[in-house]
PDB file of C-alpha atoms in Angstrom:
ATOM      1  CA  UNK Z  27    -115.315 -84.119 120.877  1.00 47.00           C
ATOM      2  CA  UNK Z  28    -118.485 -85.126 119.073  1.00 61.00           C
ATOM      3  CA  UNK Z  29    -116.633 -85.906 115.901  1.00 75.00           C
ATOM      4  CA  UNK Z  30    -114.353 -88.783 115.129  1.00 82.00           C
ATOM      5  CA  UNK Z  31    -110.653 -88.199 115.140  1.00 86.00           C
ATOM      6  CA  UNK Z  32    -108.666 -89.998 112.497  1.00 88.00           C
ATOM      7  CA  UNK Z  33    -105.174 -91.235 113.041  1.00 88.00           C
ATOM      8  CA  UNK Z  34    -102.725 -90.801 111.438  1.00 93.00           C
ATOM      9  CA  UNK Z  35    -103.342 -87.446 109.785  1.00 92.00           C
ATOM     10  CA  UNK Z  36    -101.215 -88.530 106.845  1.00 95.00           C
ATOM     11  CA  UNK Z  37     -99.948 -91.893 105.638  1.00 96.00           C
ATOM     12  CA  UNK Z  38     -97.599 -92.716 102.786  1.00 97.00           C
ATOM     13  CA  UNK Z  39     -97.114 -96.290 101.605  1.00 96.00           C
ATOM     14  CA  UNK Z  40     -95.852 -98.237  98.616  1.00 97.00           C
ATOM     15  CA  UNK Z  41     -98.279 -99.759  96.162  1.00 97.00           C
ATOM     16  CA  UNK Z  42     -99.182-103.291  97.225  1.00 97.00           C
ATOM     17  CA  UNK Z  43     -98.840-102.600 100.938  1.00 97.00           C
ATOM     18  CA  UNK Z  44    -101.762-102.493 103.338  1.00 97.00           C
ATOM     19  CA  UNK Z  45    -102.995 -99.202 104.746  1.00 97.00           C
ATOM     20  CA  UNK Z  46    -104.640 -98.912 108.150  1.00 97.00           C
ATOM     21  CA  UNK Z  47    -106.460 -95.827 109.370  1.00 97.00           C
ATOM     22  CA  UNK Z  48    -108.051 -95.408 112.760  1.00 96.00           C
ATOM     23  CA  UNK Z  49    -110.939 -93.391 114.088  1.00 96.00           C
ATOM     24  CA  UNK Z  50    -111.604 -92.681 117.765  1.00 95.00           C
ATOM     25  CA  UNK Z  51    -114.674 -91.046 119.215  1.00 94.00           C
ATOM     26  CA  UNK Z  52    -116.249 -90.208 122.557  1.00 92.00           C
ATOM     27  CA  UNK Z  53    -120.036 -90.428 122.153  1.00 89.00           C
ATOM     28  CA  UNK Z  54    -122.450 -93.325 121.832  1.00 90.00           C
ATOM     29  CA  UNK Z  55    -123.100 -94.046 118.190  1.00 91.00           C
ATOM     30  CA  UNK Z  56    -125.786 -95.634 116.052  1.00 90.00           C
ATOM     31  CA  UNK Z  57    -123.369 -96.320 113.231  1.00 91.00           C
ATOM     32  CA  UNK Z  58    -120.014 -95.283 111.860  1.00 94.00           C
ATOM     33  CA  UNK Z  59    -119.330 -94.653 108.197  1.00 94.00           C
ATOM     34  CA  UNK Z  60    -116.166 -94.268 106.150  1.00 96.00           C
ATOM     35  CA  UNK Z  61    -115.950 -91.941 103.176  1.00 96.00           C
ATOM     36  CA  UNK Z  62    -113.241 -91.259 100.614  1.00 97.00           C
ATOM     37  CA  UNK Z  63    -112.460 -87.914  99.018  1.00 96.00           C
ATOM     38  CA  UNK Z  64    -110.233 -87.585  96.010  1.00 94.00           C
ATOM     39  CA  UNK Z  65    -108.529 -84.241  95.579  1.00 89.00           C
ATOM     40  CA  UNK Z  66    -110.982 -81.617  94.376  1.00 84.00           C
ATOM     41  CA  UNK Z  67    -113.934 -83.971  94.467  1.00 88.00           C
ATOM     42  CA  UNK Z  68    -116.886 -84.752  96.710  1.00 89.00           C
ATOM     43  CA  UNK Z  69    -116.982 -87.484  99.320  1.00 93.00           C
ATOM     44  CA  UNK Z  70    -117.825 -91.024  98.308  1.00 94.00           C
ATOM     45  CA  UNK Z  71    -119.369 -93.461 100.748  1.00 93.00           C
ATOM     46  CA  UNK Z  72    -117.296 -96.599 101.288  1.00 96.00           C
ATOM     47  CA  UNK Z  73    -118.826 -98.620 104.062  1.00 95.00           C
ATOM     48  CA  UNK Z  74    -121.192 -98.387 107.030  1.00 93.00           C
ATOM     49  CA  UNK Z  75    -120.840-100.413 110.204  1.00 95.00           C
ATOM     50  CA  UNK Z  76    -123.590-100.463 112.821  1.00 93.00           C
ATOM     51  CA  UNK Z  77    -122.961-100.287 116.540  1.00 93.00           C
ATOM     52  CA  UNK Z  78    -123.890-103.956 116.990  1.00 94.00           C
ATOM     53  CA  UNK Z  79    -121.450-105.102 114.328  1.00 96.00           C
ATOM     54  CA  UNK Z  80    -117.759-105.777 114.869  1.00 97.00           C
ATOM     55  CA  UNK Z  81    -116.402-106.224 111.376  1.00 97.00           C
ATOM     56  CA  UNK Z  82    -117.445-105.663 107.777  1.00 97.00           C
ATOM     57  CA  UNK Z  83    -115.794-106.312 104.462  1.00 96.00           C
ATOM     58  CA  UNK Z  84    -116.219-104.759 101.056  1.00 95.00           C
ATOM     59  CA  UNK Z  85    -113.766-105.810  98.390  1.00 96.00           C
ATOM     60  CA  UNK Z  86    -110.310-104.776  99.571  1.00 97.00           C
ATOM     61  CA  UNK Z  87    -111.768-102.842 102.488  1.00 97.00           C
ATOM     62  CA  UNK Z  88    -112.121-104.182 105.996  1.00 98.00           C
ATOM     63  CA  UNK Z  89    -113.675-102.128 108.771  1.00 98.00           C
ATOM     64  CA  UNK Z  90    -113.694-103.026 112.441  1.00 98.00           C
ATOM     65  CA  UNK Z  91    -115.589-101.400 115.265  1.00 97.00           C
ATOM     66  CA  UNK Z  92    -114.872-101.701 118.970  1.00 97.00           C
ATOM     67  CA  UNK Z  93    -117.586 -99.861 120.866  1.00 95.00           C
ATOM     68  CA  UNK Z  94    -115.971-100.590 124.228  1.00 95.00           C
ATOM     69  CA  UNK Z  95    -112.863 -98.710 123.114  1.00 95.00           C
ATOM     70  CA  UNK Z  96    -114.884 -96.290 120.981  1.00 95.00           C
ATOM     71  CA  UNK Z  97    -112.680 -96.873 118.000  1.00 96.00           C
ATOM     72  CA  UNK Z  98    -112.834 -98.085 114.417  1.00 97.00           C
ATOM     73  CA  UNK Z  99    -110.255 -98.986 111.857  1.00 97.00           C
ATOM     74  CA  UNK Z 100    -110.275 -99.052 108.079  1.00 98.00           C
ATOM     75  CA  UNK Z 101    -107.892-101.451 106.394  1.00 98.00           C
ATOM     76  CA  UNK Z 102    -107.191-101.233 102.685  1.00 98.00           C
ATOM     77  CA  UNK Z 103    -105.376-104.329 101.486  1.00 97.00           C
ATOM     78  CA  UNK Z 104    -103.047-104.504  98.480  1.00 97.00           C
ATOM     79  CA  UNK Z 105    -103.178-100.759  97.987  1.00 97.00           C
ATOM     80  CA  UNK Z 106    -103.134 -99.160  94.553  1.00 97.00           C
ATOM     81  CA  UNK Z 107    -102.096 -95.722  93.380  1.00 96.00           C
ATOM     82  CA  UNK Z 108    -105.776 -95.024  92.741  1.00 96.00           C
ATOM     83  CA  UNK Z 109    -106.437 -95.386  96.478  1.00 97.00           C
ATOM     84  CA  UNK Z 110    -104.603 -92.099  97.018  1.00 97.00           C
ATOM     85  CA  UNK Z 111    -107.207 -89.882  98.682  1.00 97.00           C
ATOM     86  CA  UNK Z 112    -108.373 -88.554 102.023  1.00 96.00           C
ATOM     87  CA  UNK Z 113    -110.414 -90.916 104.160  1.00 97.00           C
ATOM     88  CA  UNK Z 114    -112.979 -89.699 106.669  1.00 95.00           C
ATOM     89  CA  UNK Z 115    -114.900 -91.413 109.389  1.00 95.00           C
ATOM     90  CA  UNK Z 116    -118.380 -90.089 110.079  1.00 93.00           C
ATOM     91  CA  UNK Z 117    -120.373 -90.781 113.209  1.00 92.00           C
ATOM     92  CA  UNK Z 118    -124.104 -91.050 113.588  1.00 87.00           C
ATOM     93  CA  UNK Z 119    -124.816 -90.432 117.247  1.00 83.00           C
ATOM     94  CA  UNK Z 120    -127.489 -92.497 118.920  1.00 80.00           C
ATOM     95  CA  UNK Z 121    -130.864 -90.794 118.483  1.00 76.00           C
ATOM     96  CA  UNK Z 122    -129.591 -88.337 115.877  1.00 76.00           C
ATOM     97  CA  UNK Z 123    -129.873 -87.901 112.128  1.00 75.00           C
ATOM     98  CA  UNK Z 124    -126.715 -85.853 111.830  1.00 79.00           C
ATOM     99  CA  UNK Z 125    -123.420 -87.292 110.634  1.00 85.00           C
ATOM    100  CA  UNK Z 126    -120.330 -85.632 112.086  1.00 88.00           C
ATOM    101  CA  UNK Z 127    -117.123 -85.985 110.125  1.00 90.00           C
ATOM    102  CA  UNK Z 128    -113.546 -86.156 111.336  1.00 89.00           C
ATOM    103  CA  UNK Z 129    -110.762 -84.218 109.667  1.00 90.00           C
ATOM    104  CA  UNK Z 130    -109.546 -87.195 107.701  1.00 93.00           C
ATOM    105  CA  UNK Z 131    -106.442 -89.215 106.980  1.00 95.00           C
ATOM    106  CA  UNK Z 132    -104.569 -88.281 103.823  1.00 96.00           C
ATOM    107  CA  UNK Z 133    -103.323 -91.474 102.184  1.00 97.00           C
ATOM    108  CA  UNK Z 134    -100.655 -91.426  99.505  1.00 97.00           C
ATOM    109  CA  UNK Z 135     -99.928 -94.654  97.655  1.00 97.00           C
ATOM    110  CA  UNK Z 136     -96.648 -94.479  95.777  1.00 96.00           C
ATOM    111  CA  UNK Z 137     -96.492 -96.504  92.549  1.00 93.00           C
TER     112      UNK Z 137
ATOM    113  CA  UNK S  10    -128.506 -91.416  87.551  1.00 62.00           C
ATOM    114  CA  UNK S  11    -126.510 -88.196  87.278  1.00 81.00           C
ATOM    115  CA  UNK S  12    -125.848 -87.997  90.988  1.00 93.00           C
ATOM    116  CA  UNK S  13    -126.005 -84.800  92.998  1.00 96.00           C
ATOM    117  CA  UNK S  14    -125.428 -81.798  90.753  1.00 97.00           C
ATOM    118  CA  UNK S  15    -123.952 -78.551  92.015  1.00 97.00           C
ATOM    119  CA  UNK S  16    -123.341 -75.285  90.246  1.00 97.00           C
ATOM    120  CA  UNK S  17    -121.214 -73.398  89.772  1.00 97.00           C
ATOM    121  CA  UNK S  18    -118.135 -75.562  90.327  1.00 96.00           C
ATOM    122  CA  UNK S  19    -115.990 -72.531  91.003  1.00 96.00           C
ATOM    123  CA  UNK S  20    -116.958 -69.043  92.072  1.00 97.00           C
ATOM    124  CA  UNK S  21    -114.688 -66.084  92.569  1.00 97.00           C
ATOM    125  CA  UNK S  22    -116.264 -62.934  93.886  1.00 97.00           C
ATOM    126  CA  UNK S  23    -115.405 -59.777  95.717  1.00 97.00           C
ATOM    127  CA  UNK S  24    -116.194 -59.057  99.314  1.00 97.00           C
ATOM    128  CA  UNK S  25    -119.682 -57.670  99.729  1.00 97.00           C
ATOM    129  CA  UNK S  26    -121.158 -59.395  96.709  1.00 97.00           C
ATOM    130  CA  UNK S  27    -124.049 -61.837  96.870  1.00 97.00           C
ATOM    131  CA  UNK S  28    -123.247 -65.454  96.115  1.00 98.00           C
ATOM    132  CA  UNK S  29    -125.791 -68.136  95.242  1.00 98.00           C
ATOM    133  CA  UNK S  30    -124.868 -71.798  95.179  1.00 98.00           C
ATOM    134  CA  UNK S  31    -127.196 -74.329  93.616  1.00 98.00           C
ATOM    135  CA  UNK S  32    -127.886 -77.995  94.173  1.00 98.00           C
ATOM    136  CA  UNK S  33    -130.012 -80.646  92.498  1.00 98.00           C
ATOM    137  CA  UNK S  34    -130.328 -83.748  94.680  1.00 97.00           C
ATOM    138  CA  UNK S  35    -130.699 -87.269  93.410  1.00 95.00           C
ATOM    139  CA  UNK S  36    -134.219 -87.905  92.214  1.00 94.00           C
ATOM    140  CA  UNK S  37    -136.291 -89.640  94.865  1.00 92.00           C
ATOM    141  CA  UNK S  38    -134.121 -88.554  97.778  1.00 93.00           C
ATOM    142  CA  UNK S  39    -136.061 -86.625 100.384  1.00 90.00           C
ATOM    143  CA  UNK S  40    -133.184 -85.319 102.499  1.00 91.00           C
ATOM    144  CA  UNK S  41    -130.673 -82.686 101.542  1.00 94.00           C
ATOM    145  CA  UNK S  42    -127.621 -81.441 103.397  1.00 94.00           C
ATOM    146  CA  UNK S  43    -125.352 -78.437 102.849  1.00 96.00           C
ATOM    147  CA  UNK S  44    -121.790 -78.724 104.164  1.00 96.00           C
ATOM    148  CA  UNK S  45    -118.793 -76.412 104.190  1.00 96.00           C
ATOM    149  CA  UNK S  46    -115.236 -77.741 104.091  1.00 94.00           C
ATOM    150  CA  UNK S  47    -112.142 -75.789 105.129  1.00 93.00           C
ATOM    151  CA  UNK S  48    -108.675 -76.867 106.096  1.00 88.00           C
ATOM    152  CA  UNK S  49    -109.062 -75.433 109.575  1.00 88.00           C
ATOM    153  CA  UNK S  50    -112.505 -76.716 110.493  1.00 88.00           C
ATOM    154  CA  UNK S  51    -112.922 -79.735 108.264  1.00 89.00           C
ATOM    155  CA  UNK S  52    -116.404 -80.642 107.061  1.00 91.00           C
ATOM    156  CA  UNK S  53    -119.226 -78.829 108.837  1.00 91.00           C
ATOM    157  CA  UNK S  54    -122.948 -79.335 108.416  1.00 92.00           C
ATOM    158  CA  UNK S  55    -124.658 -76.024 107.668  1.00 95.00           C
ATOM    159  CA  UNK S  56    -128.292 -77.012 107.206  1.00 95.00           C
ATOM    160  CA  UNK S  57    -130.441 -80.094 106.757  1.00 92.00           C
ATOM    161  CA  UNK S  58    -133.734 -80.303 104.832  1.00 93.00           C
ATOM    162  CA  UNK S  59    -136.189 -83.163 104.990  1.00 91.00           C
ATOM    163  CA  UNK S  60    -139.081 -83.194 102.524  1.00 92.00           C
ATOM    164  CA  UNK S  61    -138.130 -79.625 101.511  1.00 94.00           C
ATOM    165  CA  UNK S  62    -138.479 -78.356 105.079  1.00 94.00           C
ATOM    166  CA  UNK S  63    -135.453 -77.016 106.982  1.00 93.00           C
ATOM    167  CA  UNK S  64    -135.074 -79.257 110.019  1.00 90.00           C
ATOM    168  CA  UNK S  65    -131.810 -78.021 111.477  1.00 88.00           C
ATOM    169  CA  UNK S  66    -130.046 -74.801 110.525  1.00 91.00           C
ATOM    170  CA  UNK S  67    -127.959 -74.531 113.674  1.00 89.00           C
ATOM    171  CA  UNK S  68    -124.796 -74.870 111.612  1.00 90.00           C
ATOM    172  CA  UNK S  69    -125.476 -71.773 109.534  1.00 94.00           C
ATOM    173  CA  UNK S  70    -122.699 -69.389 110.579  1.00 87.00           C
ATOM    174  CA  UNK S  71    -124.707 -66.180 110.743  1.00 85.00           C
ATOM    175  CA  UNK S  72    -127.540 -64.223 109.204  1.00 91.00           C
ATOM    176  CA  UNK S  73    -125.554 -63.600 106.056  1.00 95.00           C
ATOM    177  CA  UNK S  74    -126.223 -67.235 105.143  1.00 97.00           C
ATOM    178  CA  UNK S  75    -129.631 -68.451 104.001  1.00 97.00           C
ATOM    179  CA  UNK S  76    -130.834 -71.619 102.312  1.00 97.00           C
ATOM    180  CA  UNK S  77    -134.012 -72.562 100.541  1.00 97.00           C
ATOM    181  CA  UNK S  78    -135.511 -75.669  99.052  1.00 97.00           C
ATOM    182  CA  UNK S  79    -138.543 -74.606  97.011  1.00 96.00           C
ATOM    183  CA  UNK S  80    -139.133 -78.121  95.668  1.00 95.00           C
ATOM    184  CA  UNK S  81    -137.766 -81.644  95.907  1.00 94.00           C
ATOM    185  CA  UNK S  82    -135.319 -81.150  93.055  1.00 95.00           C
ATOM    186  CA  UNK S  83    -133.650 -77.852  93.855  1.00 96.00           C
ATOM    187  CA  UNK S  84    -131.948 -76.048  96.704  1.00 98.00           C
ATOM    188  CA  UNK S  85    -129.947 -72.856  97.012  1.00 98.00           C
ATOM    189  CA  UNK S  86    -127.450 -71.576  99.539  1.00 98.00           C
ATOM    190  CA  UNK S  87    -127.043 -67.814  99.495  1.00 98.00           C
ATOM    191  CA  UNK S  88    -124.418 -65.644 101.135  1.00 97.00           C
ATOM    192  CA  UNK S  89    -125.132 -61.943 101.291  1.00 97.00           C
ATOM    193  CA  UNK S  90    -122.870 -60.071 101.747  1.00 96.00           C
ATOM    194  CA  UNK S  91    -119.939 -62.386 101.225  1.00 96.00           C
ATOM    195  CA  UNK S  92    -116.712 -62.049 103.211  1.00 96.00           C
ATOM    196  CA  UNK S  93    -113.194 -63.474 102.637  1.00 97.00           C
ATOM    197  CA  UNK S  94    -113.653 -65.874 105.561  1.00 95.00           C
ATOM    198  CA  UNK S  95    -116.493 -67.521 103.640  1.00 96.00           C
ATOM    199  CA  UNK S  96    -113.937 -68.908 101.187  1.00 97.00           C
ATOM    200  CA  UNK S  97    -114.331 -72.692 101.298  1.00 97.00           C
ATOM    201  CA  UNK S  98    -115.680 -75.637  99.361  1.00 96.00           C
ATOM    202  CA  UNK S  99    -119.429 -76.017  99.769  1.00 98.00           C
ATOM    203  CA  UNK S 100    -120.922 -79.463  99.311  1.00 97.00           C
ATOM    204  CA  UNK S 101    -124.483 -80.530  98.870  1.00 97.00           C
ATOM    205  CA  UNK S 102    -125.459 -84.111  99.743  1.00 94.00           C
ATOM    206  CA  UNK S 103    -128.698 -86.038  99.559  1.00 93.00           C
ATOM    207  CA  UNK S 104    -130.002 -89.254 101.021  1.00 90.00           C
ATOM    208  CA  UNK S 105    -133.154 -91.281 100.750  1.00 87.00           C
ATOM    209  CA  UNK S 106    -134.318 -90.873 104.325  1.00 73.00           C
ATOM    210  CA  UNK S 107    -132.005 -88.530 106.185  1.00 55.00           C
ATOM    211  CA  UNK S 108    -132.040 -90.735 109.226  1.00 60.00           C
ATOM    212  CA  UNK S 109    -128.319 -91.141 109.051  1.00 56.00           C
ATOM    213  CA  UNK S 110    -128.650 -94.863 108.539  1.00 62.00           C
ATOM    214  CA  UNK S 111    -128.574 -94.230 104.839  1.00 71.00           C
ATOM    215  CA  UNK S 112    -125.679 -93.302 102.683  1.00 82.00           C
ATOM    216  CA  UNK S 113    -125.249 -89.626 101.893  1.00 88.00           C
ATOM    217  CA  UNK S 114    -124.373 -88.927  98.276  1.00 91.00           C
ATOM    218  CA  UNK S 115    -122.207 -85.884  97.795  1.00 93.00           C
ATOM    219  CA  UNK S 116    -122.029 -83.498  94.889  1.00 95.00           C
ATOM    220  CA  UNK S 117    -118.680 -82.366  93.450  1.00 94.00           C
ATOM    221  CA  UNK S 118    -118.741 -79.172  95.470  1.00 96.00           C
ATOM    222  CA  UNK S 119    -118.500 -75.470  94.727  1.00 97.00           C
ATOM    223  CA  UNK S 120    -115.129 -73.882  95.460  1.00 97.00           C
ATOM    224  CA  UNK S 121    -115.871 -70.335  96.604  1.00 98.00           C
ATOM    225  CA  UNK S 122    -113.180 -67.687  96.771  1.00 97.00           C
ATOM    226  CA  UNK S 123    -114.082 -64.305  98.201  1.00 97.00           C
ATOM    227  CA  UNK S 124    -111.451 -61.662  97.529  1.00 96.00           C
TER     228      UNK S 124
END
């Protein structure tokens, strides 16, 4: 598959807990990006990690990338109800301009 | 900045009718993308413009779909004739270079329902 595959498809946690979502892929990539989509809205860019990077942080978000395993994870710490959304990983293949999106993980944070 | 603007936000039409979706990218961005999102297929790239020129339209489903970008601040996606299977949410996104290393900024989408 040329797109990333998120795991799990759905995740339900209590407010304050950490949420971890994974993305696996099969091609060589230039970078991997994570986006969030609230219900009925467009996608919002969260974070980009390049193929030569292993970890990036942005606020409560932590993204890791393991190119040897062709996998990435998105960790949201101290989750809030407002984090309820679908989260997508998007791959930029090496030598390409085109982002390919996975089908997303639907996160529900229960207050 | 107002972000990417799409219109209409919702469109309900009958099979066979022409549908035109509109997009205004962020000022200064030179790349524009049209995507379609469905439950079954997820988010699919339909067409990519760079500097108003269509670079890749391999994602356009069939000849019923056409897209134009007459200037840097406006693009349309047209479906003629529309069919029920075209029902989906259509997103427009723009970026400053289109090389994929830049963030893509998405509009709110147009929810199309073809009866």
